[in-house]
């Protein structure tokens, strides 16, 4: 099994330097770099980035467009705008719409494609996995809606109710509500303060004109990366992209940069969230560096040492002792400095303070005593296997690339596993001491209330 995983990792470029001959004769494109079987091009006409990864194992292809815009680009009054706009991107354009029988949903359903779109803190992506013969039609629609989208007030009103329902479902989840509240308290200035879904009043009241302004600011080729993974011939695929995207101009003005920085935190922050629910929970969040920081691999290993598997530190200290039904640690790679989060789901009748102290005691052990080489080796092995399975298929590869594009460097898709593998026990102890300190923490307790 280990040999099989290693071969899969090598095939994906995980921890290996793949030999790959970059195609020549790609008219209208500049080859930027090649790594791990992936070529990065720039469309000269407008700055569109293109990532190509041929994979001829099956006759399908995943085509994805990642826009470098997410909730980090929103301000008060337009929170959730990126997500609402994601919904409206499926409402059609003059060339492709339901009435004409060729809308994106109609076309992709007809060709048997799987498709979707997602919005997150740092990006929005649109993608489909389909037969290679259907790629031309999809690229045409995707390129057209980059600049020719219908943005009608009636569509916004209809989609607002859909998005509001999503918001309400999130509010009905104690874990989601606690995470959103802790994040809002942890970040006072940086736009990660507000959740991707936005605040309810902004969802309900944002004018269509504001969404049009948002669309006209960020939806341009020089703010997007097209990723193509699958059974394609590079030169033909680049020609296809040039045909459909080449006439779209660059943004008429520079894409606005998000320059707000979170001021230094000067002491621990605490909050209590009370609402209807069954069981209590706790969330401890520490300020952490961004995805490109050299300490992120060690923090990722630390999170796994604490919470991955039945033999993890938190499992033994909290779950095995009936203090929690689940306890996890996680760090999400983000474009800007983010959070290292510890989440504890309490067992019935367990005091919040007792469970929190047990988790903090494990952190103190790591800081004082460090972790073992065996723990780090286990985490590295698990990470390699998990990444190999996560990237099984064209859609999985495109999805993983999407997150590293959003973080700011797609090449980490190839190199991050080597960075994880290079982490030492001393690195884990060092980052635990450096980042997981009380003055940089925000702690929230969810306390369920009894209906009267």
PDB file of N, CA, C and O in Angstrom, residues 219-258:
ATOM      1  N   UNK A 219     -14.276  41.312 -12.165  1.00  0.00           N
ATOM      2  CA  UNK A 219     -14.441  40.222 -13.129  1.00  0.00           C
ATOM      3  C   UNK A 219     -13.803  40.601 -14.466  1.00  0.00           C
ATOM      4  O   UNK A 219     -14.477  40.980 -15.421  1.00  0.00           O
ATOM      5  N   UNK A 220     -12.473  40.469 -14.504  1.00  0.00           N
ATOM      6  CA  UNK A 220     -11.680  40.777 -15.680  1.00  0.00           C
ATOM      7  C   UNK A 220     -10.618  39.696 -15.862  1.00  0.00           C
ATOM      8  O   UNK A 220     -10.230  39.026 -14.910  1.00  0.00           O
ATOM      9  N   UNK A 221     -10.140  39.522 -17.086  1.00  0.00           N
ATOM     10  CA  UNK A 221      -9.167  38.442 -17.317  1.00  0.00           C
ATOM     11  C   UNK A 221      -7.881  38.587 -16.522  1.00  0.00           C
ATOM     12  O   UNK A 221      -7.296  37.575 -16.100  1.00  0.00           O
ATOM     13  N   UNK A 222      -7.409  39.815 -16.303  1.00  0.00           N
ATOM     14  CA  UNK A 222      -6.173  39.985 -15.542  1.00  0.00           C
ATOM     15  C   UNK A 222      -6.371  39.833 -14.039  1.00  0.00           C
ATOM     16  O   UNK A 222      -5.428  40.011 -13.269  1.00  0.00           O
ATOM     17  N   UNK A 223      -7.585  39.448 -13.618  1.00  0.00           N
ATOM     18  CA  UNK A 223      -7.833  39.094 -12.220  1.00  0.00           C
ATOM     19  C   UNK A 223      -8.313  37.650 -12.109  1.00  0.00           C
ATOM     20  O   UNK A 223      -8.957  37.281 -11.135  1.00  0.00           O
ATOM     21  N   UNK A 224      -7.997  36.843 -13.112  1.00  0.00           N
ATOM     22  CA  UNK A 224      -8.520  35.473 -13.157  1.00  0.00           C
ATOM     23  C   UNK A 224      -7.440  34.502 -13.600  1.00  0.00           C
ATOM     24  O   UNK A 224      -6.494  34.865 -14.308  1.00  0.00           O
ATOM     25  N   UNK A 225      -7.606  33.256 -13.178  1.00  0.00           N
ATOM     26  CA  UNK A 225      -6.758  32.156 -13.629  1.00  0.00           C
ATOM     27  C   UNK A 225      -7.657  31.037 -14.152  1.00  0.00           C
ATOM     28  O   UNK A 225      -8.559  30.581 -13.443  1.00  0.00           O
ATOM     29  N   UNK A 226      -7.412  30.632 -15.375  1.00  0.00           N
ATOM     30  CA  UNK A 226      -8.098  29.481 -15.961  1.00  0.00           C
ATOM     31  C   UNK A 226      -7.232  28.250 -15.717  1.00  0.00           C
ATOM     32  O   UNK A 226      -6.021  28.270 -15.994  1.00  0.00           O
ATOM     33  N   UNK A 227      -7.827  27.196 -15.186  1.00  0.00           N
ATOM     34  CA  UNK A 227      -7.124  25.938 -14.950  1.00  0.00           C
ATOM     35  C   UNK A 227      -7.771  24.854 -15.793  1.00  0.00           C
ATOM     36  O   UNK A 227      -8.997  24.690 -15.770  1.00  0.00           O
ATOM     37  N   UNK A 228      -6.955  24.129 -16.550  1.00  0.00           N
ATOM     38  CA  UNK A 228      -7.451  23.038 -17.398  1.00  0.00           C
ATOM     39  C   UNK A 228      -6.680  21.785 -17.023  1.00  0.00           C
ATOM     40  O   UNK A 228      -5.450  21.732 -17.165  1.00  0.00           O
ATOM     41  N   UNK A 229      -7.403  20.779 -16.549  1.00  0.00           N
ATOM     42  CA  UNK A 229      -6.792  19.511 -16.144  1.00  0.00           C
ATOM     43  C   UNK A 229      -7.539  18.388 -16.849  1.00  0.00           C
ATOM     44  O   UNK A 229      -8.764  18.290 -16.739  1.00  0.00           O
ATOM     45  N   UNK A 230      -6.815  17.545 -17.588  1.00  0.00           N
ATOM     46  CA  UNK A 230      -7.493  16.415 -18.197  1.00  0.00           C
ATOM     47  C   UNK A 230      -6.966  16.054 -19.571  1.00  0.00           C
ATOM     48  O   UNK A 230      -5.829  16.393 -19.942  1.00  0.00           O
ATOM     49  N   UNK A 231      -7.805  15.390 -20.328  1.00  0.00           N
ATOM     50  CA  UNK A 231      -7.425  14.799 -21.609  1.00  0.00           C
ATOM     51  C   UNK A 231      -7.459  15.853 -22.709  1.00  0.00           C
ATOM     52  O   UNK A 231      -8.378  15.882 -23.540  1.00  0.00           O
ATOM     53  N   UNK A 232      -6.463  16.710 -22.701  1.00  0.00           N
ATOM     54  CA  UNK A 232      -6.403  17.802 -23.665  1.00  0.00           C
ATOM     55  C   UNK A 232      -5.022  17.850 -24.304  1.00  0.00           C
ATOM     56  O   UNK A 232      -4.035  17.379 -23.738  1.00  0.00           O
ATOM     57  N   UNK A 233      -4.982  18.451 -25.496  1.00  0.00           N
ATOM     58  CA  UNK A 233      -3.727  18.697 -26.183  1.00  0.00           C
ATOM     59  C   UNK A 233      -3.398  20.172 -25.964  1.00  0.00           C
ATOM     60  O   UNK A 233      -4.187  21.048 -26.311  1.00  0.00           O
ATOM     61  N   UNK A 234      -2.255  20.487 -25.359  1.00  0.00           N
ATOM     62  CA  UNK A 234      -1.986  21.857 -24.915  1.00  0.00           C
ATOM     63  C   UNK A 234      -2.136  22.925 -25.989  1.00  0.00           C
ATOM     64  O   UNK A 234      -2.787  23.952 -25.743  1.00  0.00           O
ATOM     65  N   UNK A 235      -1.555  22.737 -27.156  1.00  0.00           N
ATOM     66  CA  UNK A 235      -1.600  23.782 -28.166  1.00  0.00           C
ATOM     67  C   UNK A 235      -3.037  24.060 -28.600  1.00  0.00           C
ATOM     68  O   UNK A 235      -3.470  25.218 -28.718  1.00  0.00           O
ATOM     69  N   UNK A 236      -3.824  23.005 -28.819  1.00  0.00           N
ATOM     70  CA  UNK A 236      -5.217  23.180 -29.215  1.00  0.00           C
ATOM     71  C   UNK A 236      -6.020  23.853 -28.100  1.00  0.00           C
ATOM     72  O   UNK A 236      -6.894  24.682 -28.369  1.00  0.00           O
ATOM     73  N   UNK A 237      -5.732  23.492 -26.871  1.00  0.00           N
ATOM     74  CA  UNK A 237      -6.465  24.073 -25.743  1.00  0.00           C
ATOM     75  C   UNK A 237      -6.146  25.557 -25.591  1.00  0.00           C
ATOM     76  O   UNK A 237      -7.039  26.378 -25.354  1.00  0.00           O
ATOM     77  N   UNK A 238      -4.887  25.902 -25.741  1.00  0.00           N
ATOM     78  CA  UNK A 238      -4.520  27.315 -25.668  1.00  0.00           C
ATOM     79  C   UNK A 238      -5.168  28.113 -26.801  1.00  0.00           C
ATOM     80  O   UNK A 238      -5.625  29.248 -26.595  1.00  0.00           O
ATOM     81  N   UNK A 239      -5.231  27.523 -27.979  1.00  0.00           N
ATOM     82  CA  UNK A 239      -5.895  28.199 -29.100  1.00  0.00           C
ATOM     83  C   UNK A 239      -7.371  28.404 -28.808  1.00  0.00           C
ATOM     84  O   UNK A 239      -7.947  29.459 -29.132  1.00  0.00           O
ATOM     85  N   UNK A 240      -7.996  27.406 -28.186  1.00  0.00           N
ATOM     86  CA  UNK A 240      -9.408  27.513 -27.810  1.00  0.00           C
ATOM     87  C   UNK A 240      -9.608  28.639 -26.791  1.00  0.00           C
ATOM     88  O   UNK A 240     -10.545  29.456 -26.927  1.00  0.00           O
ATOM     89  N   UNK A 241      -8.746  28.707 -25.810  1.00  0.00           N
ATOM     90  CA  UNK A 241      -8.845  29.770 -24.801  1.00  0.00           C
ATOM     91  C   UNK A 241      -8.630  31.133 -25.447  1.00  0.00           C
ATOM     92  O   UNK A 241      -9.347  32.096 -25.146  1.00  0.00           O
ATOM     93  N   UNK A 242      -7.659  31.227 -26.339  1.00  0.00           N
ATOM     94  CA  UNK A 242      -7.406  32.502 -27.010  1.00  0.00           C
ATOM     95  C   UNK A 242      -8.615  32.927 -27.854  1.00  0.00           C
ATOM     96  O   UNK A 242      -8.972  34.113 -27.892  1.00  0.00           O
ATOM     97  N   UNK A 243      -9.251  31.963 -28.512  1.00  0.00           N
ATOM     98  CA  UNK A 243     -10.426  32.278 -29.334  1.00  0.00           C
ATOM     99  C   UNK A 243     -11.531  32.920 -28.503  1.00  0.00           C
ATOM    100  O   UNK A 243     -12.141  33.913 -28.921  1.00  0.00           O
ATOM    101  N   UNK A 244     -11.799  32.374 -27.334  1.00  0.00           N
ATOM    102  CA  UNK A 244     -12.938  32.836 -26.546  1.00  0.00           C
ATOM    103  C   UNK A 244     -12.596  33.970 -25.574  1.00  0.00           C
ATOM    104  O   UNK A 244     -13.460  34.788 -25.268  1.00  0.00           O
ATOM    105  N   UNK A 245     -11.375  34.020 -25.109  1.00  0.00           N
ATOM    106  CA  UNK A 245     -10.994  35.048 -24.139  1.00  0.00           C
ATOM    107  C   UNK A 245     -10.167  36.181 -24.736  1.00  0.00           C
ATOM    108  O   UNK A 245     -10.027  37.249 -24.125  1.00  0.00           O
ATOM    109  N   UNK A 246      -9.579  35.959 -25.898  1.00  0.00           N
ATOM    110  CA  UNK A 246      -8.604  36.892 -26.430  1.00  0.00           C
ATOM    111  C   UNK A 246      -9.135  38.281 -26.724  1.00  0.00           C
ATOM    112  O   UNK A 246      -8.369  39.261 -26.690  1.00  0.00           O
ATOM    113  N   UNK A 247     -10.435  38.405 -27.018  1.00  0.00           N
ATOM    114  CA  UNK A 247     -10.997  39.719 -27.337  1.00  0.00           C
ATOM    115  C   UNK A 247     -11.512  40.476 -26.117  1.00  0.00           C
ATOM    116  O   UNK A 247     -11.994  41.603 -26.250  1.00  0.00           O
ATOM    117  N   UNK A 248     -11.423  39.866 -24.943  1.00  0.00           N
ATOM    118  CA  UNK A 248     -11.859  40.545 -23.725  1.00  0.00           C
ATOM    119  C   UNK A 248     -10.728  41.458 -23.264  1.00  0.00           C
ATOM    120  O   UNK A 248      -9.588  41.009 -23.099  1.00  0.00           O
ATOM    121  N   UNK A 249     -10.985  42.731 -23.039  1.00  0.00           N
ATOM    122  CA  UNK A 249      -9.895  43.636 -22.647  1.00  0.00           C
ATOM    123  C   UNK A 249      -9.483  43.435 -21.192  1.00  0.00           C
ATOM    124  O   UNK A 249     -10.193  42.818 -20.399  1.00  0.00           O
ATOM    125  N   UNK A 250      -8.321  43.956 -20.870  1.00  0.00           N
ATOM    126  CA  UNK A 250      -7.910  44.042 -19.472  1.00  0.00           C
ATOM    127  C   UNK A 250      -8.835  44.999 -18.733  1.00  0.00           C
ATOM    128  O   UNK A 250      -9.546  45.809 -19.345  1.00  0.00           O
ATOM    129  N   UNK A 251      -8.812  44.938 -17.416  1.00  0.00           N
ATOM    130  CA  UNK A 251      -9.580  45.894 -16.618  1.00  0.00           C
ATOM    131  C   UNK A 251      -9.138  47.314 -16.967  1.00  0.00           C
ATOM    132  O   UNK A 251      -7.942  47.569 -17.099  1.00  0.00           O
ATOM    133  N   UNK A 252     -10.089  48.228 -17.112  1.00  0.00           N
ATOM    134  CA  UNK A 252      -9.720  49.598 -17.492  1.00  0.00           C
ATOM    135  C   UNK A 252      -8.952  50.334 -16.401  1.00  0.00           C
ATOM    136  O   UNK A 252      -8.275  51.324 -16.685  1.00  0.00           O
ATOM    137  N   UNK A 253      -9.068  49.853 -15.178  1.00  0.00           N
ATOM    138  CA  UNK A 253      -8.339  50.442 -14.056  1.00  0.00           C
ATOM    139  C   UNK A 253      -7.662  49.325 -13.269  1.00  0.00           C
ATOM    140  O   UNK A 253      -8.104  48.174 -13.321  1.00  0.00           O
ATOM    141  N   UNK A 254      -6.611  49.636 -12.523  1.00  0.00           N
ATOM    142  CA  UNK A 254      -5.960  48.596 -11.716  1.00  0.00           C
ATOM    143  C   UNK A 254      -6.958  47.926 -10.764  1.00  0.00           C
ATOM    144  O   UNK A 254      -7.828  48.588 -10.193  1.00  0.00           O
ATOM    145  N   UNK A 255      -6.834  46.597 -10.608  1.00  0.00           N
ATOM    146  CA  UNK A 255      -7.676  45.875  -9.656  1.00  0.00           C
ATOM    147  C   UNK A 255      -7.329  46.386  -8.254  1.00  0.00           C
ATOM    148  O   UNK A 255      -6.163  46.385  -7.853  1.00  0.00           O
ATOM    149  N   UNK A 256      -8.320  46.857  -7.481  1.00  0.00           N
ATOM    150  CA  UNK A 256      -8.021  47.418  -6.155  1.00  0.00           C
ATOM    151  C   UNK A 256      -7.354  46.389  -5.238  1.00  0.00           C
ATOM    152  O   UNK A 256      -7.771  45.237  -5.171  1.00  0.00           O
ATOM    153  N   UNK A 257      -6.333  46.820  -4.545  1.00  0.00           N
ATOM    154  CA  UNK A 257      -5.676  45.969  -3.573  1.00  0.00           C
ATOM    155  C   UNK A 257      -6.346  46.113  -2.211  1.00  0.00           C
ATOM    156  O   UNK A 257      -6.809  47.192  -1.850  1.00  0.00           O
ATOM    157  N   UNK A 258      -6.404  45.018  -1.476  1.00  0.00           N
ATOM    158  CA  UNK A 258      -6.889  45.068  -0.106  1.00  0.00           C
ATOM    159  C   UNK A 258      -5.658  45.322   0.767  1.00  0.00           C
ATOM    160  O   UNK A 258      -4.808  44.468   0.933  1.00  0.00           O
TER     161      UNK A 258
END
